[in-house]
Coordinates of C-alpha atoms (C1' of nucleotides) in Angstrom, one line a residue:
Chain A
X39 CA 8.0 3.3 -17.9
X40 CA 8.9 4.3 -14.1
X41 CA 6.1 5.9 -12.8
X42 CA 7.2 7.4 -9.5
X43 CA 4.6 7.5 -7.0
X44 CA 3.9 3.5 -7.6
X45 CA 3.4 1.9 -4.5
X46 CA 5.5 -1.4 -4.4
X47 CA 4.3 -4.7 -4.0
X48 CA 4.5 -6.7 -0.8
X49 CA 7.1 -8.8 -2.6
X50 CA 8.9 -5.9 -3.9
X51 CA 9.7 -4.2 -0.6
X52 CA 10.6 -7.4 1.3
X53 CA 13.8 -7.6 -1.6
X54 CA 14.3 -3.5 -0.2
X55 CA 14.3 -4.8 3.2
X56 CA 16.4 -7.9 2.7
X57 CA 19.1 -6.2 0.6
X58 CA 19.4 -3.3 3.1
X59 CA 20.0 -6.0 5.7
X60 CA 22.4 -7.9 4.0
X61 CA 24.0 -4.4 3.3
X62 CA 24.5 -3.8 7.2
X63 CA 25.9 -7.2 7.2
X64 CA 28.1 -8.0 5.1
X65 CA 28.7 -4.5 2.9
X66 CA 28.1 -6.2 -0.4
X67 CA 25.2 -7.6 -1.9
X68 CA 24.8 -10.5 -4.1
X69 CA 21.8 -12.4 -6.1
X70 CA 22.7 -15.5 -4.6
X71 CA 22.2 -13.7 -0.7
X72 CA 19.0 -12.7 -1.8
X73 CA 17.7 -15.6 -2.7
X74 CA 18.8 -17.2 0.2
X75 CA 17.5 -14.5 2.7
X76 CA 14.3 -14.9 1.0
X77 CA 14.2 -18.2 0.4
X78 CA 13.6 -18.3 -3.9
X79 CA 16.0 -19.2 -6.4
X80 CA 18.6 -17.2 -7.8
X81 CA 15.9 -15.8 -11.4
X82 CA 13.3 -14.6 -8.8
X83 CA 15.7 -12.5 -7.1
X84 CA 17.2 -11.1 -10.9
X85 CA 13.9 -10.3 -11.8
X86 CA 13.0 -8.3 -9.0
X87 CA 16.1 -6.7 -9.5
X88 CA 15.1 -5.6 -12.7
X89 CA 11.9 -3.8 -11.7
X90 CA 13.5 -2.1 -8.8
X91 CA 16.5 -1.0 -11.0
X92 CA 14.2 0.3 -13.5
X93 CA 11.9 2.3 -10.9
X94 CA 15.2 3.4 -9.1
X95 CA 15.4 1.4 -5.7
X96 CA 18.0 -0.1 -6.2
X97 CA 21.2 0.3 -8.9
X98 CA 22.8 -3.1 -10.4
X99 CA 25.2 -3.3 -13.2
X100 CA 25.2 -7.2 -14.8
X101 CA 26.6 -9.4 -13.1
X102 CA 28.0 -7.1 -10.2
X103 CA 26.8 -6.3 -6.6
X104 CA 23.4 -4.5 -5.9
X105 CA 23.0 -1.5 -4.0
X106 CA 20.3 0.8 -2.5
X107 CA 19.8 4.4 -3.5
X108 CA 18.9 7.0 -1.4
X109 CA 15.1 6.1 -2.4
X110 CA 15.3 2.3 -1.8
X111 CA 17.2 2.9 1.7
X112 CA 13.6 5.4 2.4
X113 CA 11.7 2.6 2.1
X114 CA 14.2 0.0 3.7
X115 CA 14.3 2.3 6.6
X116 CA 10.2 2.3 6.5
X117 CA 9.7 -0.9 6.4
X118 CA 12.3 -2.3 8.8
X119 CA 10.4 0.6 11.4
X120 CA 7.1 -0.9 10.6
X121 CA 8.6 -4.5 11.2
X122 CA 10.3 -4.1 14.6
X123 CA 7.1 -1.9 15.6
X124 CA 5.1 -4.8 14.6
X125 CA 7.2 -7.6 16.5
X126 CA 7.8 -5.8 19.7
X127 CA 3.8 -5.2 19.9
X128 CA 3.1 -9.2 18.8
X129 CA 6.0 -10.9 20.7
X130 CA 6.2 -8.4 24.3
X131 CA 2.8 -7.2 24.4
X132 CA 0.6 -9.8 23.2
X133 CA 3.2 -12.7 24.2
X134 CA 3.2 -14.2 20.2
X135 CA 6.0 -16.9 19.9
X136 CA 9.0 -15.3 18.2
X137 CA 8.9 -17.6 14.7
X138 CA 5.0 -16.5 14.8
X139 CA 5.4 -12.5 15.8
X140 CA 8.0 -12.6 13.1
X141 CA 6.1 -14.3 10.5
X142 CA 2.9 -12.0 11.2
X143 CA 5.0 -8.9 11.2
X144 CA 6.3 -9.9 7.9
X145 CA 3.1 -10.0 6.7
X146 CA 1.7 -6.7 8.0
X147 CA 4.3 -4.6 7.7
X148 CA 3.3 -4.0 4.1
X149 CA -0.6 -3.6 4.2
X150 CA -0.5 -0.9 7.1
X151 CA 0.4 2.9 7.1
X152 CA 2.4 4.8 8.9
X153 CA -0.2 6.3 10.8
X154 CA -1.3 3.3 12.4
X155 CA 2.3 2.4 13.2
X156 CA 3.0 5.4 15.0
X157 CA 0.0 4.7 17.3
X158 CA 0.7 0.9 17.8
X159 CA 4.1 2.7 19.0
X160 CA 2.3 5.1 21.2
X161 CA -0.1 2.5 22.7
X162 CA 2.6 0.1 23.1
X163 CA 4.9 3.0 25.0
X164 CA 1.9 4.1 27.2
X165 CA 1.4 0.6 28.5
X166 CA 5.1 0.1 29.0
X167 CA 5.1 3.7 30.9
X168 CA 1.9 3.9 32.4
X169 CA 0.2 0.9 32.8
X170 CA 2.2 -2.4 33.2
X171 CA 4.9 -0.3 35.1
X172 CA 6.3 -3.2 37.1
X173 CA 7.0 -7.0 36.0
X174 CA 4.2 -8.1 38.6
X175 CA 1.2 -6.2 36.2
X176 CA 2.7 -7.3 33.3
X177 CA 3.0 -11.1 34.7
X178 CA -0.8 -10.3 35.4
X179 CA -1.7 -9.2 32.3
X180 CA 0.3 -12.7 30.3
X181 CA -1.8 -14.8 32.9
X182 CA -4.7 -12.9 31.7
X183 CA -3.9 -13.1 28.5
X184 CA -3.0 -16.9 28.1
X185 CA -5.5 -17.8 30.1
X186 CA -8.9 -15.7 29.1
X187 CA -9.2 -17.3 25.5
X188 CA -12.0 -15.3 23.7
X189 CA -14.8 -17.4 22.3
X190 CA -17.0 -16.7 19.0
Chain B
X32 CA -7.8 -32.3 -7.7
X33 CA -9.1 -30.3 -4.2
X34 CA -6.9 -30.8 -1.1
X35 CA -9.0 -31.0 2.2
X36 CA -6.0 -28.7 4.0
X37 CA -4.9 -26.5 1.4
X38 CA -4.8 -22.5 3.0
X39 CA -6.6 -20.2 1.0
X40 CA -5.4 -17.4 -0.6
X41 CA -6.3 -13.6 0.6
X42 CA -8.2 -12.9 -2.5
X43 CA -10.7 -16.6 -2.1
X44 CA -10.6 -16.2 1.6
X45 CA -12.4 -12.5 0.4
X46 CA -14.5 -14.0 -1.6
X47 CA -15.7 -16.2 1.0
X48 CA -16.2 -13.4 3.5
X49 CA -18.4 -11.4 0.7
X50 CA -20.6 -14.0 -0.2
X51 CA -21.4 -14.7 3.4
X52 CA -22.3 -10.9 4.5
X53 CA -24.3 -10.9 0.3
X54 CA -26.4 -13.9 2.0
X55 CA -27.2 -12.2 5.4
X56 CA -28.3 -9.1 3.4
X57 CA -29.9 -10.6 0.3
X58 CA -30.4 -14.1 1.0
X59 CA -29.6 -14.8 -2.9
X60 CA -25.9 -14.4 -3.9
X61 CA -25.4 -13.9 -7.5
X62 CA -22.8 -13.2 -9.4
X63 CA -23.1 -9.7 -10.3
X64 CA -23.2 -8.7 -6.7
X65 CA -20.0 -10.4 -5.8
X66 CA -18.5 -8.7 -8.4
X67 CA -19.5 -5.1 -7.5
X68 CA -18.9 -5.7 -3.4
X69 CA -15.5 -6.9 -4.4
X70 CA -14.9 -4.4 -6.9
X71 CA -14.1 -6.8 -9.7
X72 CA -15.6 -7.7 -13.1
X73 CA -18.0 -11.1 -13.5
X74 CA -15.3 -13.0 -15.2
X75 CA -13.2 -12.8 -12.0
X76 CA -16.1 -14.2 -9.6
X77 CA -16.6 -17.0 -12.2
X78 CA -13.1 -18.2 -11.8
X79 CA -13.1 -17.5 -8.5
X80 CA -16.2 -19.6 -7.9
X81 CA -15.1 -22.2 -9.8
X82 CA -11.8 -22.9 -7.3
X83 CA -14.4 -22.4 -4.1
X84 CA -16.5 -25.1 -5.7
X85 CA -14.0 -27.7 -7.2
X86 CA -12.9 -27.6 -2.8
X87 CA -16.1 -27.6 -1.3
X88 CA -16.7 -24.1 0.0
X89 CA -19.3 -23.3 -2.5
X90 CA -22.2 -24.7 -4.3
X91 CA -22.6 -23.7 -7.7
X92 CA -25.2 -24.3 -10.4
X93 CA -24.5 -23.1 -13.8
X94 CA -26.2 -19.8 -14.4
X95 CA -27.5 -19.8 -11.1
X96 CA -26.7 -18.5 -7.7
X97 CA -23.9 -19.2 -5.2
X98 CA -24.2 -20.5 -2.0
X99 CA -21.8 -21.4 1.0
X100 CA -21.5 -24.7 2.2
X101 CA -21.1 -25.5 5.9
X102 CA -16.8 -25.6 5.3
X103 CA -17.3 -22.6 3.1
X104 CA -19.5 -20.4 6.0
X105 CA -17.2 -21.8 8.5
X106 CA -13.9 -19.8 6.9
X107 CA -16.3 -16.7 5.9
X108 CA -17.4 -16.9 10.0
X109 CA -13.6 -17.1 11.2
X110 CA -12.6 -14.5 8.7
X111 CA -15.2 -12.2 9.5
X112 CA -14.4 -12.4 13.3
X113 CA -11.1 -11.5 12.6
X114 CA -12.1 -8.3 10.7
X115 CA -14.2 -7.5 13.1
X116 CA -11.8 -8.1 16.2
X117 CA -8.5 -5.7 14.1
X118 CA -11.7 -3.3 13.0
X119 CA -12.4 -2.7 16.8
X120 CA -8.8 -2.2 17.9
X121 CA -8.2 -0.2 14.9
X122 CA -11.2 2.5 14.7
X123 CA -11.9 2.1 18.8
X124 CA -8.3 1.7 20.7
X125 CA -5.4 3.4 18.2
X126 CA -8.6 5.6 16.8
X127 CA -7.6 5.3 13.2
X128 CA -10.3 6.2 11.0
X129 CA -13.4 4.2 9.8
X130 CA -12.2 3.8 6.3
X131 CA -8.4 3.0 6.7
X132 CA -9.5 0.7 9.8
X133 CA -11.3 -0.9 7.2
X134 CA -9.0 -1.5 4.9
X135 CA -6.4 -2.3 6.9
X136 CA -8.3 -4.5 8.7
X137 CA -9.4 -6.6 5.1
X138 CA -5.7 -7.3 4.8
X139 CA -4.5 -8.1 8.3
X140 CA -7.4 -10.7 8.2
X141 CA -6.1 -12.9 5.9
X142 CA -2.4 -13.1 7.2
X143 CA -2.7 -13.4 11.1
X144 CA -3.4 -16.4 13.3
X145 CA -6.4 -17.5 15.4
X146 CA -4.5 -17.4 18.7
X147 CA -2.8 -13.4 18.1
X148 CA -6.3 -12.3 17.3
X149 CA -7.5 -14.1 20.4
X150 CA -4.9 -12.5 21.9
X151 CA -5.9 -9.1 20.6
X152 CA -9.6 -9.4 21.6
X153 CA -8.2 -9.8 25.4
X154 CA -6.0 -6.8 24.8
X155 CA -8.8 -5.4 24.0
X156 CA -10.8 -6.6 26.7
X157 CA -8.3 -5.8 29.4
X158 CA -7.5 -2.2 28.6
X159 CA -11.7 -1.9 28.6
X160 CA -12.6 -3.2 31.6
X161 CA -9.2 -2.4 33.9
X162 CA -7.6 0.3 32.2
X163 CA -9.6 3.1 30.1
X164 CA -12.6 2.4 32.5
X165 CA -14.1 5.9 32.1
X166 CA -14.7 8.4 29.3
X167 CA -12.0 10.7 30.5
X168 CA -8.9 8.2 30.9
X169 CA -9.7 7.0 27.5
X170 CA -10.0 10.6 26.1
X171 CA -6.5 11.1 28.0
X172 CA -5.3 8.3 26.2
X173 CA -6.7 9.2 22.6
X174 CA -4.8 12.5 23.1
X175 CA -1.9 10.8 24.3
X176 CA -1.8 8.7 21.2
X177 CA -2.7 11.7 18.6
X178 CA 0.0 14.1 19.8
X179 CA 2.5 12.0 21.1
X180 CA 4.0 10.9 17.2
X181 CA 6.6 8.9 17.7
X182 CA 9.7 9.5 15.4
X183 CA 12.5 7.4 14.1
Chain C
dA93 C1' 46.8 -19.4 -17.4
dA94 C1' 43.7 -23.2 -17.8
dA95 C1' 40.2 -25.8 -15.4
dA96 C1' 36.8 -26.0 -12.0
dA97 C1' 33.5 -23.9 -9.1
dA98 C1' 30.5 -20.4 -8.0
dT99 C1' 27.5 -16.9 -9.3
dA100 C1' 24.4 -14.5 -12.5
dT101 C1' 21.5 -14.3 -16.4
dT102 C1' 18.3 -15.7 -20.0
dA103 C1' 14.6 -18.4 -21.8
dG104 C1' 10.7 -20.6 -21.2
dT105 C1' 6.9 -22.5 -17.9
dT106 C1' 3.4 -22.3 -14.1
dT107 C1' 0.0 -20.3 -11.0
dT108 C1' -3.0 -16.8 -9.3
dA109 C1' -5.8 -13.1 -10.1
dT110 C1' -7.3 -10.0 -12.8
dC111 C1' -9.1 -8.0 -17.4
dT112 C1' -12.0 -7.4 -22.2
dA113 C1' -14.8 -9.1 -25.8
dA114 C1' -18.0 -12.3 -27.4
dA115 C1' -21.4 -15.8 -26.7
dT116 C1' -24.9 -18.0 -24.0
dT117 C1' -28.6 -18.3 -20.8
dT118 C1' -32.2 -16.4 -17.9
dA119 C1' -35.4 -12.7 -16.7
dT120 C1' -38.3 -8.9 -18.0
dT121 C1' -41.1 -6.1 -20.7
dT122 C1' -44.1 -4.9 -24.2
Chain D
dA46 C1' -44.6 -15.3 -26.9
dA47 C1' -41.1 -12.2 -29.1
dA48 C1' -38.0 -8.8 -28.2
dT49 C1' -35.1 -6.7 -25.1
dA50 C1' -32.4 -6.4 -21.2
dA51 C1' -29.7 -8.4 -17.7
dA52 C1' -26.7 -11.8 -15.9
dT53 C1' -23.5 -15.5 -16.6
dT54 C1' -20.1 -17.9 -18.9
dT55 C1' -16.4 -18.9 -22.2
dA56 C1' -12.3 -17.7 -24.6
dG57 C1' -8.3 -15.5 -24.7
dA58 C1' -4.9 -11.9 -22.8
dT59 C1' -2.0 -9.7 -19.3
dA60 C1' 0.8 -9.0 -15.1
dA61 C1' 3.2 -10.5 -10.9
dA62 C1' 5.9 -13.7 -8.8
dA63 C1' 7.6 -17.8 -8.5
dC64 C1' 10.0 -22.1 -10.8
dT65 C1' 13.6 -25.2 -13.8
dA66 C1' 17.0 -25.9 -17.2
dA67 C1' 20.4 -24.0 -19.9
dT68 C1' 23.9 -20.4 -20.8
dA69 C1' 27.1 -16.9 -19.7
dT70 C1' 30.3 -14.6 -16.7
dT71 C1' 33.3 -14.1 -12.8
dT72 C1' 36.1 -16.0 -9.2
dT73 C1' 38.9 -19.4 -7.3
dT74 C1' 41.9 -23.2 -7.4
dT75 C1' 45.4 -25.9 -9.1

DNA sequence: AAAAAATATTAGTTTTATCTAAATTTATTT
DNA sequence: AAATAAATTTAGATAAAACTAATATTTTTT
């Protein structure tokens, strides 16, 4: 019962994001990592596991290591993009703590599409390229920021 | 059993924002409309109604019609301002199109703080008033941001 | 190599959010 | 005012994502 155009759940990709990250880490994945990364306990992360095995994210044979395939790395890749993407634009544009710009990006990263990632990128290069071009505009624009809080 | 701080979930904190915009248009919220906005069947609004009552967003007469309460309006108000504020950006500064600024928008809403979307609004703001100040430069920009795509 | 520790899995439970089907209540029409 | 239609509610089911407790397997230590 894999169907293959299934879009994963938010939950689902942040195990494909966490496992490619442990991967670049420390080469070898285990259950117990997971869970850690993720903060849930040690079932949660077996059956997520499961589905992803069956839908083929990820391959795991009982009681062994898990790895990405080529098709759980894509969306790794994809999501990780859409997370920095997300963080750079919350924590050096719009001057979001790191814990919060972190949290939020975490969040988003699985709602929005590509698209609109690629023009957050694009907005966030122009700015950096055309518009707060020194640190003195861009001090200016925090001040501005911080300062001008929008009312309802 | 109702906590006075508990954080509502995406899916009551929709509800919420629903049954506020059913009231401006229709002035009586029933049950059925809920259900067809939202896209779900009665069953789902009753449950759903149930939790927003038992914590005192809602009022709720058996087999009659649903109205906010002053707590209840104030989280449909703040949710709706959000929408609004990522709807703006969205469709108006990273011109992504009415319906997928939409949607995107309905789930940002629910997972991002009061202070990044006050930040966001003077983002906004800013780049109006000091930046894209004429029809061409913002033109320039939309270009910029439609041609420009930004690889991995 | 046996015992102990660490890790992984299974089984069963909980919560949230949805559904369908059936029953109940309210509103409308004839 | 009865009959019909519409809306609401109840009851019971399902799926996702987490949990605890118990069991199984692997790894490490002695």
């Amino acid at each position: 019962m894999s169907k293959e155009s299934a879009k994963l759940s938010s939950a689902l990709e942040n195990y494909l994001e966490i496992i490619a990250f442990i991967q670049k880490e420390k080469k070898v994945v285990r259950v117990v990592d997971i869970a850690n990364y993720l903060g849930v306990k040690s079932p949660s992360v077996n059956i997520a596991i499961k589905l992803l095995a069956e839908n083929g994210f990820v391959e795991h044979e009982k009681y062994r290591c898990v790895e990405l395939t080529p098709k759980g790395e894509k969306i790794a890749h994809e999501v990780q993009e859409k997370h920095d993407a997300l963080f750079s634009f919350l924590n050096q544009l719009l001057f979001v703590e790191n814990f919060v710009a972190k949290e939020e990006a975490c969040a988003i990263e699985h709602v929005v599409s590509d698209e609109t990632i690629s023009r957050l990128k694009n907005l966030f290069l122009y700015l950096k390229n055309s518009v707060f071009t020194n640190k003195k505009k861009l001090t200016e624009f925090r001040d501005f920021l911080l300062n001008n809080k929008v009312r309802d």
